mmCIF file of C-alpha atoms and ligand atoms in Angstrom:
data_model
loop_
_atom_site.group_PDB
_atom_site.id
_atom_site.type_symbol
_atom_site.label_atom_id
_atom_site.label_comp_id
_atom_site.label_asym_id
_atom_site.label_seq_id
_atom_site.Cartn_x
_atom_site.Cartn_y
_atom_site.Cartn_z
ATOM 1 C CA UNK A 1 -140.896 83.666 103.688
ATOM 2 C CA UNK A 2 -144.870 82.598 103.047
ATOM 3 C CA UNK A 3 -147.613 81.829 105.020
ATOM 4 C CA UNK A 4 -149.037 78.687 103.095
ATOM 5 C CA UNK A 5 -151.662 77.796 105.646
ATOM 6 C CA UNK A 6 -153.715 80.257 105.058
ATOM 7 C CA UNK A 7 -157.134 81.603 102.351
ATOM 8 C CA UNK A 8 -155.507 84.432 99.529
ATOM 9 C CA UNK A 9 -157.717 86.380 97.764
ATOM 10 C CA UNK A 10 -156.837 85.289 93.835
ATOM 11 C CA UNK A 11 -159.656 87.561 92.150
ATOM 12 C CA UNK A 12 -162.441 89.601 92.506
ATOM 13 C CA UNK A 13 -166.223 86.508 91.772
ATOM 14 C CA UNK A 14 -167.413 88.792 89.048
ATOM 15 C CA UNK A 15 -164.048 88.716 87.313
ATOM 16 C CA UNK A 16 -164.462 84.796 86.427
ATOM 17 C CA UNK A 17 -167.735 84.928 84.100
ATOM 18 C CA UNK A 18 -168.872 81.068 83.609
ATOM 19 C CA UNK A 19 -166.145 79.791 80.718
ATOM 20 C CA UNK A 20 -163.916 82.009 81.166
ATOM 21 C CA UNK A 21 -160.454 80.455 82.056
ATOM 22 C CA UNK A 22 -157.633 82.870 84.894
ATOM 23 C CA UNK A 23 -154.076 82.440 85.032
ATOM 24 C CA UNK A 24 -152.959 83.373 88.507
ATOM 25 C CA UNK A 25 -149.923 83.279 90.004
ATOM 26 C CA UNK A 26 -149.489 83.371 94.291
ATOM 27 C CA UNK A 27 -146.541 82.371 95.704
ATOM 28 C CA UNK A 28 -144.985 81.724 93.048
ATOM 29 C CA UNK A 29 -147.357 79.395 92.563
ATOM 30 C CA UNK A 30 -148.922 79.116 89.347
ATOM 31 C CA UNK A 31 -152.615 79.189 89.135
ATOM 32 C CA UNK A 32 -155.363 77.996 87.071
ATOM 33 C CA UNK A 33 -158.532 78.768 87.674
ATOM 34 C CA UNK A 34 -162.477 78.329 86.447
ATOM 35 C CA UNK A 35 -166.064 77.987 87.076
ATOM 36 C CA UNK A 36 -167.172 74.548 86.617
ATOM 37 C CA UNK A 37 -171.317 73.901 84.560
ATOM 38 C CA UNK A 38 -173.244 74.164 87.840
ATOM 39 C CA UNK A 39 -170.543 77.533 88.375
ATOM 40 C CA UNK A 40 -168.598 75.468 91.767
ATOM 41 C CA UNK A 41 -165.298 77.253 91.135
ATOM 42 C CA UNK A 42 -162.101 74.722 90.484
ATOM 43 C CA UNK A 43 -158.224 76.132 91.197
ATOM 44 C CA UNK A 44 -155.552 73.586 89.641
ATOM 45 C CA UNK A 45 -152.114 74.114 89.390
ATOM 46 C CA UNK A 46 -151.931 75.951 86.184
ATOM 47 C CA UNK A 47 -149.014 73.636 84.339
ATOM 48 C CA UNK A 48 -149.454 70.784 82.664
ATOM 49 C CA UNK A 49 -147.762 67.422 84.057
ATOM 50 C CA UNK A 50 -146.446 66.628 80.988
ATOM 51 C CA UNK A 51 -144.447 69.277 79.694
ATOM 52 C CA UNK A 52 -145.267 71.873 82.183
ATOM 53 C CA UNK A 53 -147.185 73.725 79.259
ATOM 54 C CA UNK A 54 -149.386 76.508 81.112
ATOM 55 C CA UNK A 55 -153.007 75.435 81.429
ATOM 56 C CA UNK A 56 -155.111 78.180 81.700
ATOM 57 C CA UNK A 57 -153.940 78.849 77.910
ATOM 58 C CA UNK A 58 -155.795 75.202 77.718
ATOM 59 C CA UNK A 59 -159.579 74.782 76.851
ATOM 60 C CA UNK A 60 -162.669 73.416 78.663
ATOM 61 C CA UNK A 61 -164.283 70.850 78.206
ATOM 62 C CA UNK A 62 -167.008 71.147 80.589
ATOM 63 C CA UNK A 63 -165.992 70.282 83.904
ATOM 64 C CA UNK A 64 -162.976 69.198 82.977
ATOM 65 C CA UNK A 65 -159.555 71.283 81.074
ATOM 66 C CA UNK A 66 -157.964 70.153 78.393
ATOM 67 C CA UNK A 67 -153.888 71.393 78.001
ATOM 68 C CA UNK A 68 -154.010 72.510 73.767
ATOM 69 C CA UNK A 69 -150.077 71.437 74.111
ATOM 70 C CA UNK A 70 -150.602 68.146 73.079
ATOM 71 C CA UNK A 71 -154.209 67.376 74.790
ATOM 72 C CA UNK A 72 -154.297 65.884 77.886
ATOM 73 C CA UNK A 73 -157.154 65.996 79.622
ATOM 74 C CA UNK A 74 -157.710 66.629 83.204
ATOM 75 C CA UNK A 75 -161.077 67.092 85.832
ATOM 76 C CA UNK A 76 -161.836 69.143 88.807
ATOM 77 C CA UNK A 77 -159.994 66.946 90.627
ATOM 78 C CA UNK A 78 -156.480 67.141 89.369
ATOM 79 C CA UNK A 79 -156.200 63.742 87.613
ATOM 80 C CA UNK A 80 -155.183 63.376 83.520
ATOM 81 C CA UNK A 81 -157.837 60.655 82.599
ATOM 82 C CA UNK A 82 -157.092 61.553 78.411
ATOM 83 C CA UNK A 83 -154.129 60.942 77.439
ATOM 84 C CA UNK A 84 -153.967 61.072 73.054
ATOM 85 C CA UNK A 85 -152.821 57.955 71.322
ATOM 86 C CA UNK A 86 -151.996 56.327 74.697
ATOM 87 C CA UNK A 87 -154.455 54.229 76.564
ATOM 88 C CA UNK A 88 -153.130 53.376 80.073
ATOM 89 C CA UNK A 89 -152.617 56.842 82.364
ATOM 90 C CA UNK A 90 -149.989 55.844 84.890
ATOM 91 C CA UNK A 91 -151.631 57.414 88.322
ATOM 92 C CA UNK A 92 -148.379 60.319 89.270
ATOM 93 C CA UNK A 93 -150.754 62.036 85.362
ATOM 94 C CA UNK A 94 -151.884 64.418 87.323
ATOM 95 C CA UNK A 95 -151.829 68.106 89.147
ATOM 96 C CA UNK A 96 -151.706 69.870 92.613
ATOM 97 C CA UNK A 97 -155.938 70.622 93.242
ATOM 98 C CA UNK A 98 -155.874 73.721 95.694
ATOM 99 C CA UNK A 99 -159.306 73.679 98.503
ATOM 100 C CA UNK A 100 -160.872 77.140 96.640
ATOM 101 C CA UNK A 101 -164.014 78.886 98.703
ATOM 102 C CA UNK A 102 -165.877 82.712 97.461
ATOM 103 C CA UNK A 103 -166.873 85.130 100.374
ATOM 104 C CA UNK A 104 -167.523 88.195 100.018
ATOM 105 C CA UNK A 105 -166.731 89.377 96.548
ATOM 106 C CA UNK A 106 -163.527 88.024 96.687
ATOM 107 C CA UNK A 107 -162.498 84.294 95.330
ATOM 108 C CA UNK A 108 -159.790 82.846 98.309
ATOM 109 C CA UNK A 109 -157.473 80.197 97.593
ATOM 110 C CA UNK A 110 -156.190 78.060 100.211
ATOM 111 C CA UNK A 111 -152.024 77.302 99.400
ATOM 112 C CA UNK A 112 -151.367 74.996 102.018
ATOM 113 C CA UNK A 113 -152.069 71.838 104.203
ATOM 114 C CA UNK A 114 -155.238 71.041 101.889
ATOM 115 C CA UNK A 115 -156.528 68.966 104.863
ATOM 116 C CA UNK A 116 -156.173 71.945 107.153
ATOM 117 C CA UNK A 117 -158.045 74.751 104.927
ATOM 118 C CA UNK A 118 -160.766 75.326 106.730
ATOM 119 C CA UNK A 119 -163.581 77.854 105.374
ATOM 120 C CA UNK A 120 -164.399 80.126 109.032
ATOM 121 C CA UNK A 121 -160.730 80.617 108.863
ATOM 122 C CA UNK A 122 -161.912 83.107 106.505
ATOM 123 C CA UNK A 123 -163.865 86.952 107.811
ATOM 124 C CA UNK A 124 -166.047 89.279 106.592
ATOM 125 C CA UNK A 125 -165.696 91.421 104.102
ATOM 126 C CA UNK A 126 -168.934 93.264 101.782
ATOM 127 C CA UNK A 127 -170.132 92.346 98.567
ATOM 128 C CA UNK A 128 -171.176 94.261 95.857
ATOM 129 C CA UNK A 129 -174.655 93.589 96.084
ATOM 130 C CA UNK A 130 -175.157 94.292 99.937
ATOM 131 C CA UNK A 131 -177.631 96.517 99.694
ATOM 132 C CA UNK A 132 -176.351 98.298 102.957
ATOM 133 C CA UNK A 133 -173.489 99.249 101.299
ATOM 134 C CA UNK A 134 -172.303 101.653 97.954
ATOM 135 C CA UNK A 135 -169.037 99.868 96.990
ATOM 136 C CA UNK A 136 -167.138 100.311 94.472
ATOM 137 C CA UNK A 137 -163.749 97.774 94.159
ATOM 138 C CA UNK A 138 -160.053 98.413 91.905
ATOM 139 C CA UNK A 139 -156.946 95.616 92.380
ATOM 140 C CA UNK A 140 -153.140 97.518 92.079
ATOM 141 C CA UNK A 141 -149.906 95.551 90.687
ATOM 142 C CA UNK A 142 -147.250 96.484 92.636
ATOM 143 C CA UNK A 143 -143.255 95.608 91.935
ATOM 144 C CA UNK A 144 -142.711 95.261 95.753
ATOM 145 C CA UNK A 145 -142.364 92.379 98.237
ATOM 146 C CA UNK A 146 -145.983 92.176 99.800
ATOM 147 C CA UNK A 147 -144.186 92.551 103.346
ATOM 148 C CA UNK A 148 -143.898 96.178 102.110
ATOM 149 C CA UNK A 149 -147.576 96.809 101.312
ATOM 150 C CA UNK A 150 -148.336 95.203 104.437
ATOM 151 C CA UNK A 151 -146.396 97.250 107.202
ATOM 152 C CA UNK A 152 -148.090 100.475 105.305
ATOM 153 C CA UNK A 153 -151.141 99.306 106.253
ATOM 154 C CA UNK A 154 -150.129 98.427 109.785
ATOM 155 C CA UNK A 155 -148.956 101.512 110.412
ATOM 156 C CA UNK A 156 -151.124 105.222 109.366
ATOM 157 C CA UNK A 157 -149.205 107.018 111.014
ATOM 158 C CA UNK A 158 -147.782 107.475 107.175
ATOM 159 C CA UNK A 159 -151.066 109.029 106.103
ATOM 160 C CA UNK A 160 -150.345 112.740 107.529
ATOM 161 C CA UNK A 161 -147.086 112.562 105.006
ATOM 162 C CA UNK A 162 -147.980 110.136 102.294
ATOM 163 C CA UNK A 163 -151.128 110.716 101.708
ATOM 164 C CA UNK A 164 -150.637 114.908 103.576
ATOM 165 C CA UNK A 165 -153.175 116.010 100.167
ATOM 166 C CA UNK A 166 -155.491 113.356 99.701
ATOM 167 C CA UNK A 167 -156.314 111.012 103.000
ATOM 168 C CA UNK A 168 -153.859 112.847 105.339
ATOM 169 C CA UNK A 169 -155.362 116.379 104.583
ATOM 170 C CA UNK A 170 -152.475 117.371 106.712
ATOM 171 C CA UNK A 171 -153.369 116.012 109.688
ATOM 172 C CA UNK A 172 -150.533 115.565 112.041
ATOM 173 C CA UNK A 173 -152.515 112.806 114.238
ATOM 174 C CA UNK A 174 -152.407 109.929 112.135
ATOM 175 C CA UNK A 175 -148.467 110.083 113.216
ATOM 176 C CA UNK A 176 -148.270 111.651 116.696
ATOM 177 C CA UNK A 177 -151.058 109.631 118.216
ATOM 178 C CA UNK A 178 -150.602 106.007 118.964
ATOM 179 C CA UNK A 179 -153.623 103.421 118.328
ATOM 180 C CA UNK A 180 -153.898 100.655 120.672
ATOM 181 C CA UNK A 181 -152.329 97.858 119.116
ATOM 182 C CA UNK A 182 -154.440 94.688 120.454
ATOM 183 C CA UNK A 183 -153.233 90.834 119.433
ATOM 184 C CA UNK A 184 -155.847 88.214 117.199
ATOM 185 C CA UNK A 185 -155.342 85.188 117.002
ATOM 186 C CA UNK A 186 -154.098 85.581 113.377
ATOM 187 C CA UNK A 187 -154.780 89.500 113.182
ATOM 188 C CA UNK A 188 -154.507 93.028 114.920
ATOM 189 C CA UNK A 189 -156.770 95.256 115.459
ATOM 190 C CA UNK A 190 -156.429 99.021 115.604
ATOM 191 C CA UNK A 191 -158.195 101.279 117.551
ATOM 192 C CA UNK A 192 -157.985 105.463 118.662
ATOM 193 C CA UNK A 193 -160.289 108.075 118.717
ATOM 194 C CA UNK A 194 -159.592 110.785 117.065
ATOM 195 C CA UNK A 195 -161.672 113.765 118.480
ATOM 196 C CA UNK A 196 -161.203 116.565 116.354
ATOM 197 C CA UNK A 197 -161.295 115.475 112.596
ATOM 198 C CA UNK A 198 -161.868 118.197 109.818
ATOM 199 C CA UNK A 199 -164.804 116.861 108.604
ATOM 200 C CA UNK A 200 -164.937 115.669 105.264
ATOM 201 C CA UNK A 201 -167.917 117.487 102.754
ATOM 202 C CA UNK A 202 -169.433 113.758 101.546
ATOM 203 C CA UNK A 203 -170.194 114.675 105.981
ATOM 204 C CA UNK A 204 -170.335 118.765 106.963
ATOM 205 C CA UNK A 205 -174.147 118.202 106.698
ATOM 206 C CA UNK A 206 -173.489 117.343 110.269
ATOM 207 C CA UNK A 207 -170.736 119.713 111.260
ATOM 208 C CA UNK A 208 -166.967 121.807 109.802
ATOM 209 C CA UNK A 209 -164.997 119.085 113.054
ATOM 210 C CA UNK A 210 -165.481 115.812 114.264
ATOM 211 C CA UNK A 211 -164.794 112.517 116.299
ATOM 212 C CA UNK A 212 -163.635 109.244 114.084
ATOM 213 C CA UNK A 213 -163.471 105.998 115.700
ATOM 214 C CA UNK A 214 -160.849 104.341 114.457
ATOM 215 C CA UNK A 215 -161.175 100.849 114.076
ATOM 216 C CA UNK A 216 -159.329 97.470 112.359
ATOM 217 C CA UNK A 217 -157.883 94.672 111.924
ATOM 218 C CA UNK A 218 -155.067 93.187 109.830
ATOM 219 C CA UNK A 219 -155.420 89.351 109.180
ATOM 220 C CA UNK A 220 -153.165 87.010 108.495
ATOM 221 C CA UNK A 221 -152.031 87.184 105.269
ATOM 222 C CA UNK A 222 -152.671 90.919 104.539
ATOM 223 C CA UNK A 223 -155.934 91.400 105.203
ATOM 224 C CA UNK A 224 -157.519 95.163 106.106
ATOM 225 C CA UNK A 225 -161.017 95.701 106.928
ATOM 226 C CA UNK A 226 -161.438 98.338 108.464
ATOM 227 C CA UNK A 227 -165.742 100.876 108.888
ATOM 228 C CA UNK A 228 -164.681 104.186 110.580
ATOM 229 C CA UNK A 229 -167.072 106.100 111.517
ATOM 230 C CA UNK A 230 -167.756 109.427 112.606
ATOM 231 C CA UNK A 231 -169.381 110.996 115.824
ATOM 232 C CA UNK A 232 -170.311 114.936 117.209
ATOM 233 C CA UNK A 233 -168.535 116.277 119.575
ATOM 234 C CA UNK A 234 -168.571 114.624 123.051
ATOM 235 C CA UNK A 235 -169.205 110.999 121.660
ATOM 236 C CA UNK A 236 -165.002 109.793 122.483
ATOM 237 C CA UNK A 237 -165.995 111.284 126.407
ATOM 238 C CA UNK A 238 -168.888 109.522 126.125
ATOM 239 C CA UNK A 239 -167.128 106.529 124.892
ATOM 240 C CA UNK A 240 -164.537 106.713 128.087
ATOM 241 C CA UNK A 241 -162.327 106.851 124.812
ATOM 242 C CA UNK A 242 -162.826 102.604 124.283
ATOM 243 C CA UNK A 243 -165.274 101.561 121.937
ATOM 244 C CA UNK A 244 -168.145 103.630 120.864
ATOM 245 C CA UNK A 245 -172.217 101.919 121.005
ATOM 246 C CA UNK A 246 -173.476 104.913 119.890
ATOM 247 C CA UNK A 247 -174.804 105.370 116.386
ATOM 248 C CA UNK A 248 -173.236 106.620 114.033
ATOM 249 C CA UNK A 249 -173.228 109.642 111.572
ATOM 250 C CA UNK A 250 -171.062 108.063 108.697
ATOM 251 C CA UNK A 251 -169.910 104.476 108.274
ATOM 252 C CA UNK A 252 -167.022 103.935 105.699
ATOM 253 C CA UNK A 253 -165.860 101.241 104.374
ATOM 254 C CA UNK A 254 -162.650 99.762 103.644
ATOM 255 C CA UNK A 255 -162.416 95.953 102.490
ATOM 256 C CA UNK A 256 -158.243 95.607 101.596
ATOM 257 C CA UNK A 257 -156.188 92.478 100.588
ATOM 258 C CA UNK A 258 -152.751 92.280 99.815
ATOM 259 C CA UNK A 259 -151.846 88.866 97.541
ATOM 260 C CA UNK A 260 -147.644 87.811 96.664
ATOM 261 C CA UNK A 261 -146.888 87.460 93.777
ATOM 262 C CA UNK A 262 -144.246 86.616 93.611
ATOM 263 C CA UNK A 263 -140.812 87.469 95.714
ATOM 264 C CA UNK A 264 -140.899 91.088 94.445
ATOM 265 C CA UNK A 265 -144.469 91.897 92.971
ATOM 266 C CA UNK A 266 -147.943 91.761 94.927
ATOM 267 C CA UNK A 267 -151.389 92.181 93.941
ATOM 268 C CA UNK A 268 -153.461 95.312 96.235
ATOM 269 C CA UNK A 269 -156.952 94.857 95.959
ATOM 270 C CA UNK A 270 -159.634 97.209 97.435
ATOM 271 C CA UNK A 271 -163.244 97.491 97.560
ATOM 272 C CA UNK A 272 -164.115 101.779 99.185
ATOM 273 C CA UNK A 273 -167.491 101.660 99.993
ATOM 274 C CA UNK A 274 -170.120 104.594 102.299
ATOM 275 C CA UNK A 275 -173.442 102.708 104.168
ATOM 276 C CA UNK A 276 -175.966 103.046 101.339
ATOM 277 C CA UNK A 277 -178.114 105.035 104.626
ATOM 278 C CA UNK A 278 -174.853 108.042 104.572
ATOM 279 C CA UNK A 279 -174.849 108.906 100.618
ATOM 280 C CA UNK A 280 -175.465 107.526 96.533
ATOM 281 C CA UNK A 281 -174.037 105.856 94.338
ATOM 282 C CA UNK A 282 -172.480 108.418 93.198
ATOM 283 C CA UNK A 283 -170.721 109.397 96.763
ATOM 284 C CA UNK A 284 -168.907 106.478 96.225
ATOM 285 C CA UNK A 285 -167.400 106.286 93.366
ATOM 286 C CA UNK A 286 -166.045 109.956 93.911
ATOM 287 C CA UNK A 287 -164.746 108.913 97.521
ATOM 288 C CA UNK A 288 -163.404 106.145 95.466
ATOM 289 C CA UNK A 289 -161.686 107.382 93.592
ATOM 290 C CA UNK A 290 -159.873 109.937 96.773
ATOM 291 C CA UNK A 291 -158.775 106.445 98.195
ATOM 292 C CA UNK A 292 -157.676 105.532 95.160
ATOM 293 C CA UNK A 293 -155.187 108.360 94.065
ATOM 294 C CA UNK A 294 -153.681 107.716 97.649
ATOM 295 C CA UNK A 295 -153.477 104.675 97.377
ATOM 296 C CA UNK A 296 -150.889 105.793 94.374
ATOM 297 C CA UNK A 297 -149.439 107.978 96.743
ATOM 298 C CA UNK A 298 -148.671 104.463 98.269
ATOM 299 C CA UNK A 299 -147.601 102.162 95.709
ATOM 300 C CA UNK A 300 -145.187 104.450 94.308
ATOM 301 C CA UNK A 301 -143.297 105.340 97.834
ATOM 302 C CA UNK A 302 -142.862 101.440 98.242
ATOM 303 C CA UNK A 303 -142.534 100.579 95.187
ATOM 304 C CA UNK A 304 -138.678 102.906 95.646
ATOM 305 C CA UNK A 305 -138.425 101.855 98.603
ATOM 306 C CA UNK A 306 -137.566 98.320 97.421
ATOM 307 C CA UNK A 307 -135.456 99.451 94.361
ATOM 308 C CA UNK A 308 -133.829 101.344 97.815
ATOM 309 C CA UNK A 309 -134.009 97.760 100.345
ATOM 310 C CA UNK A 310 -132.546 95.864 97.078
ATOM 311 C CA UNK A 311 -129.221 97.777 96.558
ATOM 312 C CA UNK A 312 -128.556 96.913 99.437
ATOM 313 C CA UNK A 313 -130.080 94.161 100.533
ATOM 314 C CA UNK A 314 -128.633 93.456 103.875
ATOM 315 C CA UNK A 315 -129.452 96.526 105.851
ATOM 316 C CA UNK A 316 -131.157 96.319 108.430
ATOM 317 C CA UNK A 317 -134.705 98.970 109.181
ATOM 318 C CA UNK A 318 -134.199 100.697 112.136
ATOM 319 C CA UNK A 319 -137.369 100.295 114.705
ATOM 320 C CA UNK A 320 -138.830 102.988 116.354
ATOM 321 C CA UNK A 321 -142.566 103.517 117.409
ATOM 322 C CA UNK A 322 -145.037 104.532 114.801
ATOM 323 C CA UNK A 323 -143.698 100.023 114.123
ATOM 324 C CA UNK A 324 -145.306 98.567 116.324
ATOM 325 C CA UNK A 325 -148.104 97.651 114.139
ATOM 326 C CA UNK A 326 -145.827 96.215 111.736
ATOM 327 C CA UNK A 327 -142.741 94.314 113.895
ATOM 328 C CA UNK A 328 -145.654 92.829 115.346
ATOM 329 C CA UNK A 329 -146.890 91.397 112.127
ATOM 330 C CA UNK A 330 -143.942 90.673 110.798
ATOM 331 C CA UNK A 331 -143.368 88.271 114.252
ATOM 332 C CA UNK A 332 -147.174 87.166 114.391
ATOM 333 C CA UNK A 333 -146.644 85.730 110.822
ATOM 334 C CA UNK A 334 -142.767 83.740 111.787
ATOM 335 C CA UNK A 335 -145.026 82.044 114.812
ATOM 336 C CA UNK A 336 -147.169 80.820 112.003
ATOM 337 C CA UNK A 337 -144.943 80.083 109.214
ATOM 338 C CA UNK A 338 -142.804 78.174 112.414
ATOM 339 C CA UNK A 339 -145.077 76.913 113.820
ATOM 340 C CA UNK A 340 -146.478 74.837 110.198
ATOM 341 C CA UNK A 341 -142.468 74.437 109.340
ATOM 342 C CA UNK A 342 -141.928 72.852 112.776
ATOM 343 C CA UNK A 343 -141.179 68.880 111.824
ATOM 344 C CA UNK A 344 -144.195 66.373 114.119
ATOM 345 C CA UNK A 345 -143.833 65.438 117.476
ATOM 346 C CA UNK A 346 -142.804 61.806 116.554
ATOM 347 C CA UNK A 347 -139.899 62.573 114.332
ATOM 348 C CA UNK A 348 -137.844 64.555 116.493
ATOM 349 C CA UNK A 349 -134.566 63.346 117.927
ATOM 350 C CA UNK A 350 -134.487 61.371 114.725
ATOM 351 C CA UNK A 351 -132.298 61.750 112.138
ATOM 352 C CA UNK A 352 -133.008 63.956 109.258
ATOM 353 C CA UNK A 353 -132.400 62.034 105.775
ATOM 354 C CA UNK A 354 -128.597 63.287 104.079
HETATM 355 S S1 FES B 401 -148.066 70.449 77.724
HETATM 356 FE FE1 FES B 401 -149.625 69.483 77.990
HETATM 357 S S2 FES B 401 -150.291 67.995 77.290
HETATM 358 FE FE2 FES B 401 -147.761 67.846 77.133
HETATM 359 FE FE1 FE2 B 402 -151.624 104.645 102.954
#
């Protein structure tokens, strides 16, 4: 089950060049994306209404897309505007269109009710041309349900174990100490101080041990947005162990998006970076490579977890205090799905059609 009324990341903006036709699948729905002559992105159902061939194997003709099986031509609004050898085009000759937006470094597609598509629900994310940041981007395809990847990002205790030689660097505090979790409108916020954080070599000039203000938001459908910030010793006490107001020494950036492809496959998009005032593009590249090693560690354990789950899908998970994030987020997703599938008020009590 998926929240449909949400913006899903479909691609990096720079992946879709002018004249290119891109196929994507989100939540089992085949999509085709291309740019109009004016650069605006079009997203159509990637399934010709004639014999159901993929339009992504078709041909762009200005702002229109021609199916290259038998030649039906579709306008950017999904209407079929030409059937070879047939002067009359029936009104049902059309494919679905999806609201689409470009924001930050991503192309976002609204998978639900088009009338409910609200661009204000797209959170701020950084783009590669932002002069304040050096960022590097990548993505991984998973053979796992997207919710397992969300769970992983909603509970960073796994850094101490799954990433003990990389991101966790043997720091048990990730698992032993709990973040404060705050409910947001469409997500959760996680915040905590680490007051004895071994500095990585990027920030060693400021001391071997620093304090880390770790704060991130996790938003529907699967957006992980964090700006961890390092501070000199004593900063947590000065901030009364709440959100700091002093300028940090070093800030890193992680914008990530988990997109469900099918029930058992997902795509994980990630941007890793640092403030340009804190270091060079070469440092960002090094940080990216190091982080990507850790992402492969996640992929290894999550895909293995999915295989074990599939052997006995009826087995239930056991919650511990580590799972406040995953549990609350799954509840939020269930609430949003229930709201989407609720029958309109005026139909309550009405007889269901047979
Ligand atoms: S399947 Fe597209 S024109 Fe026939
Ligand atoms: Fe991880």
